[in-house]
Amino acid sequence: MTLRRVNVIILVLLAVAFLIIVQRNLLKFSDFLHKENPDAGVVLPFESELSPDLRLESVRKGEEIPVLITAAEERLGAVVAAMNSVYQNSKANVVFTIVTFNDTVNHLKVWLSKTKLKNIKYKIVLFKTELLNGKISKAPQSPEAANPLTFARFYLPAYIPEAEKAIYLDDDVIVQGDIQELFDTTLKPGHAAAFSDDCDSASSKGIIRGAGNQNNYMGFLDFKKEAIKKLGMRANTCSFNPGVIIANLTEWKNQNITQQLEHWMELNAQQDLYSKTLAESITTPPLLIVFYKRHSTIDPMWHVRHLGTTGAGNRYSPQFVKVAKLLHWNGHYKPWGRTSSFSNVWDKWFIPDPTGKFNPMRRHTGNN
């Protein structure tokens, strides 16, 4: 065999070996992509560069974190912003349960499917208003009576029956931390829920006092009524804010919490037990009664409140707001409304409505 022929054979063998190596690497790379996201198909790097929105969405593994939030049509932008902040700031396996009315479902689905929230896990549950028949008095002056969805938190086990633990969030919140940390909040034995106490910080205390001394039970309940007197509760006990709830659903069911809450709703409809001069809330009082000295506490940084009340912008520094894990615009002024403290923070998480129905209102262009 001539030397030239030997060289040709060697070159051919090297070429074959090279092709085999390349093929194996491509197969391994393809297999890796498939394992990372079996539902998304194979997306090569150059395709991602050509299409910036076409990213490999990492599969979220681990235990499911159930998060319940309500969706009223007129506040749908708030719901989307809250969900977006939860999803983008965490790698946890979050599953949203969205409680709403039938006439909002299509609008909500379009908003979720046509935006970057199309990959979230969620289920939509319809709220049946007949649940509240005979349990709330028809008081038009109360915004909570006008929005029955505020009572959805009373029925957590019914909406998330398969879970042992769940998170409830008001729609006017922005989550800046990893929701896994909030979910891992420790509840004491026998406690069905954890809340943020309204006396957990000096700034919080000052803001609430400015709004009407709502940091204790006196602000929510009429202690002149016999039914309240019989409970033996101290009027100056710190109240708590139910805009964020960590619930042990097993304990909730074992203790018949929902039935207890309904009992106090019905009794109030008959005897008018709640304070009318301060808080004007009909959702918080039943919770205060049922969970009196029987609830665990949430880290204050996981529920920085009162951004929707007068003076919040002066009491909280931008630096503090930046490091807060969860911001809550409870109060009259909402970040999608005309005036609000730190609406620029909320704007970062708002996703424009593809249908054009919902648009934040701004009286001023500048934000705190």
mmCIF file of C-alpha atoms in Angstrom:
data_model
loop_
_atom_site.group_PDB
_atom_site.id
_atom_site.type_symbol
_atom_site.label_atom_id
_atom_site.label_comp_id
_atom_site.label_asym_id
_atom_site.label_seq_id
_atom_site.Cartn_x
_atom_site.Cartn_y
_atom_site.Cartn_z
ATOM 1 C CA MET A 1 0.000 0.000 0.000
ATOM 2 C CA THR A 2 1.479 3.331 -0.999
ATOM 3 C CA LEU A 3 2.110 6.056 1.551
ATOM 4 C CA ARG A 4 -0.330 8.360 -0.244
ATOM 5 C CA ARG A 5 -3.170 5.814 0.071
ATOM 6 C CA VAL A 6 -2.409 5.351 3.789
ATOM 7 C CA ASN A 7 -2.629 9.078 4.353
ATOM 8 C CA VAL A 8 -5.991 9.228 2.586
ATOM 9 C CA ILE A 9 -7.365 6.400 4.738
ATOM 10 C CA ILE A 10 -6.142 8.127 7.907
ATOM 11 C CA LEU A 11 -7.767 11.403 6.860
ATOM 12 C CA VAL A 12 -11.046 9.608 6.126
ATOM 13 C CA LEU A 13 -10.964 7.868 9.512
ATOM 14 C CA LEU A 14 -10.249 11.168 11.275
ATOM 15 C CA ALA A 15 -13.113 12.825 9.443
ATOM 16 C CA VAL A 16 -15.498 10.008 10.410
ATOM 17 C CA ALA A 17 -14.347 10.193 14.036
ATOM 18 C CA PHE A 18 -14.857 13.953 14.048
ATOM 19 C CA LEU A 19 -18.381 13.617 12.662
ATOM 20 C CA ILE A 20 -19.242 10.984 15.272
ATOM 21 C CA ILE A 21 -18.024 13.261 18.085
ATOM 22 C CA VAL A 22 -20.004 16.219 16.704
ATOM 23 C CA GLN A 23 -23.150 14.100 16.378
ATOM 24 C CA ARG A 24 -22.851 12.819 19.966
ATOM 25 C CA ASN A 25 -22.380 16.336 21.331
ATOM 26 C CA LEU A 26 -25.388 17.582 19.410
ATOM 27 C CA LEU A 27 -27.484 14.701 20.751
ATOM 28 C CA LYS A 28 -26.332 15.421 24.295
ATOM 29 C CA PHE A 29 -27.112 19.116 23.869
ATOM 30 C CA SER A 30 -30.553 18.313 22.464
ATOM 31 C CA ASP A 31 -31.207 15.908 25.337
ATOM 32 C CA PHE A 32 -30.104 18.554 27.827
ATOM 33 C CA LEU A 33 -32.520 21.090 26.374
ATOM 34 C CA HIS A 34 -35.317 18.545 26.418
ATOM 35 C CA LYS A 35 -34.719 17.770 30.091
ATOM 36 C CA GLU A 36 -34.591 21.470 30.958
ATOM 37 C CA ASN A 37 -37.895 22.148 29.260
ATOM 38 C CA PRO A 38 -39.598 19.103 27.729
ATOM 39 C CA ASP A 39 -42.656 21.099 26.676
ATOM 40 C CA ALA A 40 -40.860 23.942 24.952
ATOM 41 C CA GLY A 41 -38.987 21.914 22.335
ATOM 42 C CA VAL A 42 -35.392 22.561 21.277
ATOM 43 C CA VAL A 43 -34.370 26.191 21.071
ATOM 44 C CA LEU A 44 -30.832 26.719 19.820
ATOM 45 C CA PRO A 45 -28.760 29.709 20.982
ATOM 46 C CA PHE A 46 -28.831 31.496 17.636
ATOM 47 C CA GLU A 47 -32.632 31.244 17.558
ATOM 48 C CA SER A 48 -32.824 32.940 20.942
ATOM 49 C CA GLU A 49 -30.639 35.768 19.678
ATOM 50 C CA LEU A 50 -32.810 36.266 16.623
ATOM 51 C CA SER A 51 -35.984 36.136 18.735
ATOM 52 C CA PRO A 52 -35.337 37.817 22.123
ATOM 53 C CA ASP A 53 -38.773 36.806 23.454
ATOM 54 C CA LEU A 54 -38.108 33.135 22.685
ATOM 55 C CA ARG A 55 -36.282 32.114 25.845
ATOM 56 C CA LEU A 56 -35.899 28.727 27.452
ATOM 57 C CA GLU A 57 -38.348 28.849 30.353
ATOM 58 C CA SER A 58 -36.755 26.788 33.100
ATOM 59 C CA VAL A 59 -38.997 24.130 34.534
ATOM 60 C CA ARG A 60 -40.006 25.035 38.078
ATOM 61 C CA LYS A 61 -39.595 22.048 40.319
ATOM 62 C CA GLY A 62 -40.186 21.260 43.961
ATOM 63 C CA GLU A 63 -43.288 21.550 46.084
ATOM 64 C CA GLU A 64 -46.178 23.563 44.748
ATOM 65 C CA ILE A 65 -46.815 26.891 46.451
ATOM 66 C CA PRO A 66 -50.546 27.670 46.226
ATOM 67 C CA VAL A 67 -51.280 31.400 46.055
ATOM 68 C CA LEU A 68 -54.869 32.627 46.063
ATOM 69 C CA ILE A 69 -55.751 36.075 44.731
ATOM 70 C CA THR A 70 -59.071 37.604 43.711
ATOM 71 C CA ALA A 71 -59.711 39.339 40.393
ATOM 72 C CA ALA A 72 -62.334 42.061 40.191
ATOM 73 C CA GLU A 73 -62.863 43.413 36.663
ATOM 74 C CA GLU A 74 -62.205 47.044 37.610
ATOM 75 C CA ARG A 75 -58.941 46.054 39.393
ATOM 76 C CA LEU A 76 -57.655 43.479 36.923
ATOM 77 C CA GLY A 77 -54.465 45.437 36.272
ATOM 78 C CA ALA A 78 -53.625 45.146 39.956
ATOM 79 C CA VAL A 79 -54.026 41.371 39.858
ATOM 80 C CA VAL A 80 -51.744 41.060 36.840
ATOM 81 C CA ALA A 81 -49.065 43.282 38.416
ATOM 82 C CA ALA A 82 -49.170 41.314 41.684
ATOM 83 C CA MET A 83 -48.929 37.954 39.901
ATOM 84 C CA ASN A 84 -46.115 39.196 37.681
ATOM 85 C CA SER A 85 -44.105 40.367 40.695
ATOM 86 C CA VAL A 86 -44.552 36.999 42.426
ATOM 87 C CA TYR A 87 -43.599 35.035 39.317
ATOM 88 C CA GLN A 88 -40.609 37.100 38.223
ATOM 89 C CA ASN A 89 -39.029 37.391 41.673
ATOM 90 C CA SER A 90 -39.096 33.695 42.485
ATOM 91 C CA LYS A 91 -38.032 30.393 40.980
ATOM 92 C CA ALA A 92 -40.550 28.560 43.141
ATOM 93 C CA ASN A 93 -43.234 26.300 41.692
ATOM 94 C CA VAL A 94 -46.084 28.758 42.216
ATOM 95 C CA VAL A 95 -49.641 27.796 41.307
ATOM 96 C CA PHE A 96 -52.142 30.667 41.340
ATOM 97 C CA THR A 97 -55.791 30.194 42.195
ATOM 98 C CA ILE A 98 -57.668 33.205 40.831
ATOM 99 C CA VAL A 99 -61.133 33.770 42.260
ATOM 100 C CA THR A 100 -63.331 35.947 40.066
ATOM 101 C CA PHE A 101 -66.726 36.344 38.417
ATOM 102 C CA ASN A 102 -67.856 34.822 35.147
ATOM 103 C CA ASP A 103 -67.864 38.141 33.250
ATOM 104 C CA THR A 104 -64.152 38.656 34.007
ATOM 105 C CA VAL A 105 -62.835 35.244 32.927
ATOM 106 C CA ASN A 106 -62.315 35.951 29.214
ATOM 107 C CA HIS A 107 -60.622 39.301 29.836
ATOM 108 C CA LEU A 108 -58.301 37.681 32.372
ATOM 109 C CA LYS A 109 -57.422 34.763 30.098
ATOM 110 C CA VAL A 110 -56.509 37.065 27.221
ATOM 111 C CA TRP A 111 -54.314 39.185 29.518
ATOM 112 C CA LEU A 112 -52.459 36.126 30.760
ATOM 113 C CA SER A 113 -52.146 34.270 27.449
ATOM 114 C CA LYS A 114 -51.039 37.235 25.330
ATOM 115 C CA THR A 115 -48.287 38.494 27.650
ATOM 116 C CA LYS A 116 -45.158 37.200 29.356
ATOM 117 C CA LEU A 117 -47.362 35.562 31.980
ATOM 118 C CA LYS A 118 -48.391 32.873 29.487
ATOM 119 C CA ASN A 119 -46.144 30.315 31.231
ATOM 120 C CA ILE A 120 -47.572 30.679 34.732
ATOM 121 C CA LYS A 121 -49.586 27.903 36.344
ATOM 122 C CA TYR A 122 -53.064 28.950 37.350
ATOM 123 C CA LYS A 123 -56.654 27.892 37.763
ATOM 124 C CA ILE A 124 -59.676 30.156 37.691
ATOM 125 C CA VAL A 125 -62.475 29.627 40.203
ATOM 126 C CA LEU A 126 -65.835 31.401 40.105
ATOM 127 C CA PHE A 127 -67.065 33.056 43.290
ATOM 128 C CA LYS A 128 -70.695 32.319 44.084
ATOM 129 C CA THR A 129 -72.290 35.330 45.749
ATOM 130 C CA GLU A 130 -75.046 33.174 47.237
ATOM 131 C CA LEU A 131 -72.442 32.126 49.814
ATOM 132 C CA LEU A 132 -72.968 35.541 51.401
ATOM 133 C CA ASN A 133 -76.777 35.469 51.503
ATOM 134 C CA GLY A 134 -77.899 36.492 54.978
ATOM 135 C CA LYS A 135 -74.302 36.975 56.120
ATOM 136 C CA ILE A 136 -73.677 40.602 55.219
ATOM 137 C CA SER A 137 -75.975 43.581 55.470
ATOM 138 C CA LYS A 138 -76.440 45.490 52.245
ATOM 139 C CA ALA A 139 -74.589 48.663 53.177
ATOM 140 C CA PRO A 140 -73.682 50.670 50.055
ATOM 141 C CA GLN A 141 -71.335 52.882 52.096
ATOM 142 C CA SER A 142 -69.041 49.918 52.627
ATOM 143 C CA PRO A 143 -66.732 49.189 49.668
ATOM 144 C CA GLU A 144 -66.270 45.633 50.942
ATOM 145 C CA ALA A 145 -70.015 44.979 50.735
ATOM 146 C CA ALA A 146 -69.875 46.205 47.130
ATOM 147 C CA ASN A 147 -67.061 43.761 46.353
ATOM 148 C CA PRO A 148 -68.006 40.274 47.588
ATOM 149 C CA LEU A 149 -64.630 38.924 46.451
ATOM 150 C CA THR A 150 -63.074 40.342 49.630
ATOM 151 C CA PHE A 151 -64.669 37.399 51.455
ATOM 152 C CA ALA A 152 -62.979 34.758 49.280
ATOM 153 C CA ARG A 153 -60.198 34.470 51.877
ATOM 154 C CA PHE A 154 -62.776 33.000 54.294
ATOM 155 C CA TYR A 155 -63.137 29.979 52.015
ATOM 156 C CA LEU A 156 -59.494 29.083 51.349
ATOM 157 C CA PRO A 157 -59.843 25.289 51.844
ATOM 158 C CA ALA A 158 -62.790 25.181 49.440
ATOM 159 C CA TYR A 159 -60.785 26.839 46.664
ATOM 160 C CA ILE A 160 -57.527 24.936 47.295
ATOM 161 C CA PRO A 161 -58.806 21.588 48.636
ATOM 162 C CA GLU A 162 -55.693 19.565 47.807
ATOM 163 C CA ALA A 163 -53.186 21.758 49.683
ATOM 164 C CA GLU A 164 -52.070 21.639 53.307
ATOM 165 C CA LYS A 165 -50.721 25.187 53.280
ATOM 166 C CA ALA A 166 -51.450 28.240 51.143
ATOM 167 C CA ILE A 167 -50.866 31.970 50.758
ATOM 168 C CA TYR A 168 -53.605 34.554 50.315
ATOM 169 C CA LEU A 169 -52.682 37.931 48.781
ATOM 170 C CA ASP A 170 -54.727 41.085 48.293
ATOM 171 C CA ASP A 171 -54.559 42.368 44.732
ATOM 172 C CA ASP A 172 -52.954 45.708 45.710
ATOM 173 C CA VAL A 173 -49.581 44.190 46.618
ATOM 174 C CA ILE A 174 -46.211 43.873 44.935
ATOM 175 C CA VAL A 175 -43.914 41.029 45.986
ATOM 176 C CA GLN A 176 -40.210 41.893 45.761
ATOM 177 C CA GLY A 177 -38.809 38.843 47.563
ATOM 178 C CA ASP A 178 -38.824 35.119 46.859
ATOM 179 C CA ILE A 179 -42.325 33.863 47.692
ATOM 180 C CA GLN A 180 -40.785 30.608 48.931
ATOM 181 C CA GLU A 181 -39.501 32.499 51.964
ATOM 182 C CA LEU A 182 -43.000 33.732 52.816
ATOM 183 C CA PHE A 183 -44.434 30.263 52.275
ATOM 184 C CA ASP A 184 -41.862 28.847 54.717
ATOM 185 C CA THR A 185 -43.203 31.055 57.533
ATOM 186 C CA THR A 186 -43.492 28.880 60.634
ATOM 187 C CA LEU A 187 -46.943 28.564 62.165
ATOM 188 C CA LYS A 188 -47.163 27.584 65.803
ATOM 189 C CA PRO A 189 -48.852 24.262 66.662
ATOM 190 C CA GLY A 190 -52.624 24.656 66.615
ATOM 191 C CA HIS A 191 -52.541 27.895 64.609
ATOM 192 C CA ALA A 192 -54.519 27.934 61.365
ATOM 193 C CA ALA A 193 -53.086 31.212 60.061
ATOM 194 C CA ALA A 194 -50.333 33.811 60.299
ATOM 195 C CA PHE A 195 -50.863 37.561 59.853
ATOM 196 C CA SER A 196 -48.900 40.794 60.223
ATOM 197 C CA ASP A 197 -49.663 42.521 63.507
ATOM 198 C CA ASP A 198 -50.476 46.215 63.221
ATOM 199 C CA CYS A 199 -48.117 47.129 66.049
ATOM 200 C CA ASP A 200 -45.028 45.561 64.520
ATOM 201 C CA SER A 201 -43.273 48.802 63.591
ATOM 202 C CA ALA A 202 -43.173 52.423 64.748
ATOM 203 C CA SER A 203 -43.814 53.792 61.265
ATOM 204 C CA SER A 204 -46.736 51.427 60.758
ATOM 205 C CA LYS A 205 -48.199 52.470 64.093
ATOM 206 C CA GLY A 206 -47.970 56.146 63.266
ATOM 207 C CA ILE A 207 -49.585 55.772 59.885
ATOM 208 C CA ILE A 208 -52.506 53.776 61.225
ATOM 209 C CA ARG A 209 -53.123 56.230 64.037
ATOM 210 C CA GLY A 210 -53.239 58.992 61.490
ATOM 211 C CA ALA A 211 -55.953 57.056 59.668
ATOM 212 C CA GLY A 212 -58.095 56.560 62.750
ATOM 213 C CA ASN A 213 -56.455 54.437 65.446
ATOM 214 C CA GLN A 214 -56.967 51.247 63.514
ATOM 215 C CA ASN A 215 -54.076 49.399 65.117
ATOM 216 C CA ASN A 216 -56.219 47.803 67.843
ATOM 217 C CA TYR A 217 -59.462 45.891 68.192
ATOM 218 C CA MET A 218 -61.348 49.011 69.281
ATOM 219 C CA GLY A 219 -60.987 50.336 65.747
ATOM 220 C CA PHE A 220 -62.939 47.415 64.294
ATOM 221 C CA LEU A 221 -65.424 46.189 66.910
ATOM 222 C CA ASP A 222 -68.153 47.826 68.980
ATOM 223 C CA PHE A 223 -67.240 46.876 72.530
ATOM 224 C CA LYS A 224 -70.553 48.253 73.816
ATOM 225 C CA LYS A 225 -72.388 45.338 72.229
ATOM 226 C CA GLU A 226 -73.121 42.399 74.532
ATOM 227 C CA ALA A 227 -71.958 39.746 72.050
ATOM 228 C CA ILE A 228 -68.534 41.408 71.929
ATOM 229 C CA LYS A 229 -68.349 41.928 75.688
ATOM 230 C CA LYS A 230 -68.969 38.234 76.309
ATOM 231 C CA LEU A 231 -65.838 37.307 74.363
ATOM 232 C CA GLY A 232 -63.629 38.890 77.021
ATOM 233 C CA MET A 233 -61.264 40.402 74.455
ATOM 234 C CA ARG A 234 -59.090 43.389 75.363
ATOM 235 C CA ALA A 235 -60.037 46.398 73.273
ATOM 236 C CA ASN A 236 -56.439 47.620 73.082
ATOM 237 C CA THR A 237 -55.139 44.317 71.655
ATOM 238 C CA CYS A 238 -53.118 44.845 68.481
ATOM 239 C CA SER A 239 -55.160 44.139 65.374
ATOM 240 C CA PHE A 240 -53.670 42.466 62.320
ATOM 241 C CA ASN A 241 -53.923 43.021 58.587
ATOM 242 C CA PRO A 242 -55.513 40.163 56.590
ATOM 243 C CA GLY A 243 -54.216 41.388 53.223
ATOM 244 C CA VAL A 244 -51.540 38.693 53.430
ATOM 245 C CA ILE A 245 -52.352 35.352 55.043
ATOM 246 C CA ILE A 246 -50.282 32.201 55.462
ATOM 247 C CA ALA A 247 -52.828 29.459 56.135
ATOM 248 C CA ASN A 248 -52.450 25.972 57.517
ATOM 249 C CA LEU A 249 -55.435 24.540 55.662
ATOM 250 C CA THR A 250 -55.414 21.306 57.637
ATOM 251 C CA GLU A 251 -55.874 23.227 60.891
ATOM 252 C CA TRP A 252 -58.332 25.568 59.165
ATOM 253 C CA LYS A 253 -60.575 22.633 58.307
ATOM 254 C CA ASN A 254 -60.100 20.841 61.630
ATOM 255 C CA GLN A 255 -61.103 23.970 63.542
ATOM 256 C CA ASN A 256 -64.010 24.820 61.223
ATOM 257 C CA ILE A 257 -62.607 28.318 60.717
ATOM 258 C CA THR A 258 -64.878 29.063 57.756
ATOM 259 C CA GLN A 259 -67.982 28.178 59.770
ATOM 260 C CA GLN A 260 -66.789 30.336 62.681
ATOM 261 C CA LEU A 261 -66.255 33.302 60.358
ATOM 262 C CA GLU A 262 -69.693 32.836 58.820
ATOM 263 C CA HIS A 263 -71.239 32.758 62.311
ATOM 264 C CA TRP A 264 -69.844 36.197 63.130
ATOM 265 C CA MET A 265 -70.858 37.529 59.741
ATOM 266 C CA GLU A 266 -74.443 36.434 60.342
ATOM 267 C CA LEU A 267 -74.443 37.778 63.901
ATOM 268 C CA ASN A 268 -73.202 41.152 62.701
ATOM 269 C CA ALA A 269 -75.918 41.276 60.044
ATOM 270 C CA GLN A 270 -78.418 40.866 62.893
ATOM 271 C CA GLN A 271 -76.811 42.922 65.684
ATOM 272 C CA ASP A 272 -74.450 45.398 63.981
ATOM 273 C CA LEU A 273 -71.312 44.488 65.943
ATOM 274 C CA TYR A 274 -68.641 46.331 63.994
ATOM 275 C CA SER A 275 -67.246 49.798 64.529
ATOM 276 C CA LYS A 276 -68.724 52.442 62.259
ATOM 277 C CA THR A 277 -66.552 55.412 63.172
ATOM 278 C CA LEU A 278 -63.046 54.162 62.414
ATOM 279 C CA ALA A 279 -62.166 51.197 60.243
ATOM 280 C CA GLU A 280 -65.520 50.696 58.486
ATOM 281 C CA SER A 281 -64.403 47.183 57.555
ATOM 282 C CA ILE A 282 -66.707 44.199 57.404
ATOM 283 C CA THR A 283 -64.061 41.674 56.327
ATOM 284 C CA THR A 284 -61.470 42.166 59.065
ATOM 285 C CA PRO A 285 -63.692 42.004 62.218
ATOM 286 C CA PRO A 286 -64.721 38.318 61.886
ATOM 287 C CA LEU A 287 -61.075 37.385 61.404
ATOM 288 C CA LEU A 288 -60.044 39.430 64.450
ATOM 289 C CA ILE A 289 -62.595 37.603 66.574
ATOM 290 C CA VAL A 290 -61.879 34.082 65.349
ATOM 291 C CA PHE A 291 -58.090 34.468 65.454
ATOM 292 C CA TYR A 292 -57.893 36.449 68.710
ATOM 293 C CA LYS A 293 -54.574 35.413 70.280
ATOM 294 C CA ARG A 294 -54.652 32.293 68.104
ATOM 295 C CA HIS A 295 -52.490 33.268 65.134
ATOM 296 C CA SER A 296 -48.817 33.293 64.249
ATOM 297 C CA THR A 297 -46.980 36.342 62.927
ATOM 298 C CA ILE A 298 -45.438 37.198 59.569
ATOM 299 C CA ASP A 299 -42.070 38.905 59.288
ATOM 300 C CA PRO A 300 -42.860 42.677 59.059
ATOM 301 C CA MET A 301 -40.664 43.007 55.962
ATOM 302 C CA TRP A 302 -43.006 40.548 54.266
ATOM 303 C CA HIS A 303 -45.942 42.908 54.693
ATOM 304 C CA VAL A 304 -44.993 46.588 54.530
ATOM 305 C CA ARG A 305 -48.384 48.268 54.652
ATOM 306 C CA HIS A 306 -50.261 51.548 54.358
ATOM 307 C CA LEU A 307 -48.701 52.750 51.125
ATOM 308 C CA GLY A 308 -52.238 53.710 50.134
ATOM 309 C CA THR A 309 -52.803 55.987 53.122
ATOM 310 C CA THR A 310 -51.982 59.664 53.515
ATOM 311 C CA GLY A 311 -48.427 60.191 54.712
ATOM 312 C CA ALA A 312 -46.940 56.832 53.717
ATOM 313 C CA GLY A 313 -44.672 58.500 51.183
ATOM 314 C CA ASN A 314 -43.123 60.616 53.921
ATOM 315 C CA ARG A 315 -42.734 57.814 56.467
ATOM 316 C CA TYR A 316 -41.079 55.247 54.218
ATOM 317 C CA SER A 317 -37.790 56.091 52.544
ATOM 318 C CA PRO A 318 -37.130 54.929 48.971
ATOM 319 C CA GLN A 319 -34.292 52.811 50.358
ATOM 320 C CA PHE A 320 -36.632 51.043 52.781
ATOM 321 C CA VAL A 321 -39.257 50.442 50.096
ATOM 322 C CA LYS A 322 -36.579 48.987 47.838
ATOM 323 C CA VAL A 323 -35.537 46.313 50.356
ATOM 324 C CA ALA A 324 -39.073 45.467 51.546
ATOM 325 C CA LYS A 325 -40.107 41.929 50.585
ATOM 326 C CA LEU A 326 -43.786 42.766 50.041
ATOM 327 C CA LEU A 327 -45.469 46.147 49.592
ATOM 328 C CA HIS A 328 -49.166 46.701 50.247
ATOM 329 C CA TRP A 329 -51.100 49.760 49.063
ATOM 330 C CA ASN A 330 -53.958 49.267 51.519
ATOM 331 C CA GLY A 331 -55.873 52.454 52.001
ATOM 332 C CA HIS A 332 -57.693 54.852 49.724
ATOM 333 C CA TYR A 333 -54.879 55.641 47.277
ATOM 334 C CA LYS A 334 -53.970 52.891 44.817
ATOM 335 C CA PRO A 335 -50.830 52.842 42.629
ATOM 336 C CA TRP A 336 -52.913 52.521 39.471
ATOM 337 C CA GLY A 337 -55.054 55.481 40.554
ATOM 338 C CA ARG A 338 -54.523 59.208 40.222
ATOM 339 C CA THR A 339 -52.260 59.741 43.211
ATOM 340 C CA SER A 340 -50.243 57.250 45.207
ATOM 341 C CA SER A 341 -46.950 56.902 47.011
ATOM 342 C CA PHE A 342 -44.317 54.868 45.171
ATOM 343 C CA SER A 343 -46.510 54.189 42.156
ATOM 344 C CA ASN A 344 -43.269 53.984 40.143
ATOM 345 C CA VAL A 345 -42.468 50.743 42.000
ATOM 346 C CA TRP A 346 -45.843 49.291 41.034
ATOM 347 C CA ASP A 347 -45.376 50.417 37.431
ATOM 348 C CA LYS A 348 -42.324 48.164 37.055
ATOM 349 C CA TRP A 349 -44.532 45.082 37.396
ATOM 350 C CA PHE A 350 -47.636 46.229 35.570
ATOM 351 C CA ILE A 351 -48.210 44.586 32.186
ATOM 352 C CA PRO A 352 -50.309 46.633 29.732
ATOM 353 C CA ASP A 353 -53.734 45.228 28.922
ATOM 354 C CA PRO A 354 -53.741 43.670 25.421
ATOM 355 C CA THR A 355 -57.436 44.554 25.104
ATOM 356 C CA GLY A 356 -56.872 48.183 26.089
ATOM 357 C CA LYS A 357 -59.712 48.117 28.649
ATOM 358 C CA PHE A 358 -57.565 48.777 31.719
ATOM 359 C CA ASN A 359 -55.261 51.781 31.914
ATOM 360 C CA PRO A 360 -53.638 53.225 35.054
ATOM 361 C CA MET A 361 -54.794 56.771 35.786
ATOM 362 C CA ARG A 362 -52.161 59.359 36.565
ATOM 363 C CA ARG A 363 -52.904 62.916 37.590
ATOM 364 C CA HIS A 364 -49.220 63.751 37.810
ATOM 365 C CA THR A 365 -46.333 62.405 35.749
ATOM 366 C CA GLY A 366 -43.911 62.441 38.650
ATOM 367 C CA ASN A 367 -43.816 59.665 41.263
ATOM 368 C CA ASN A 368 -42.301 59.490 44.709
#
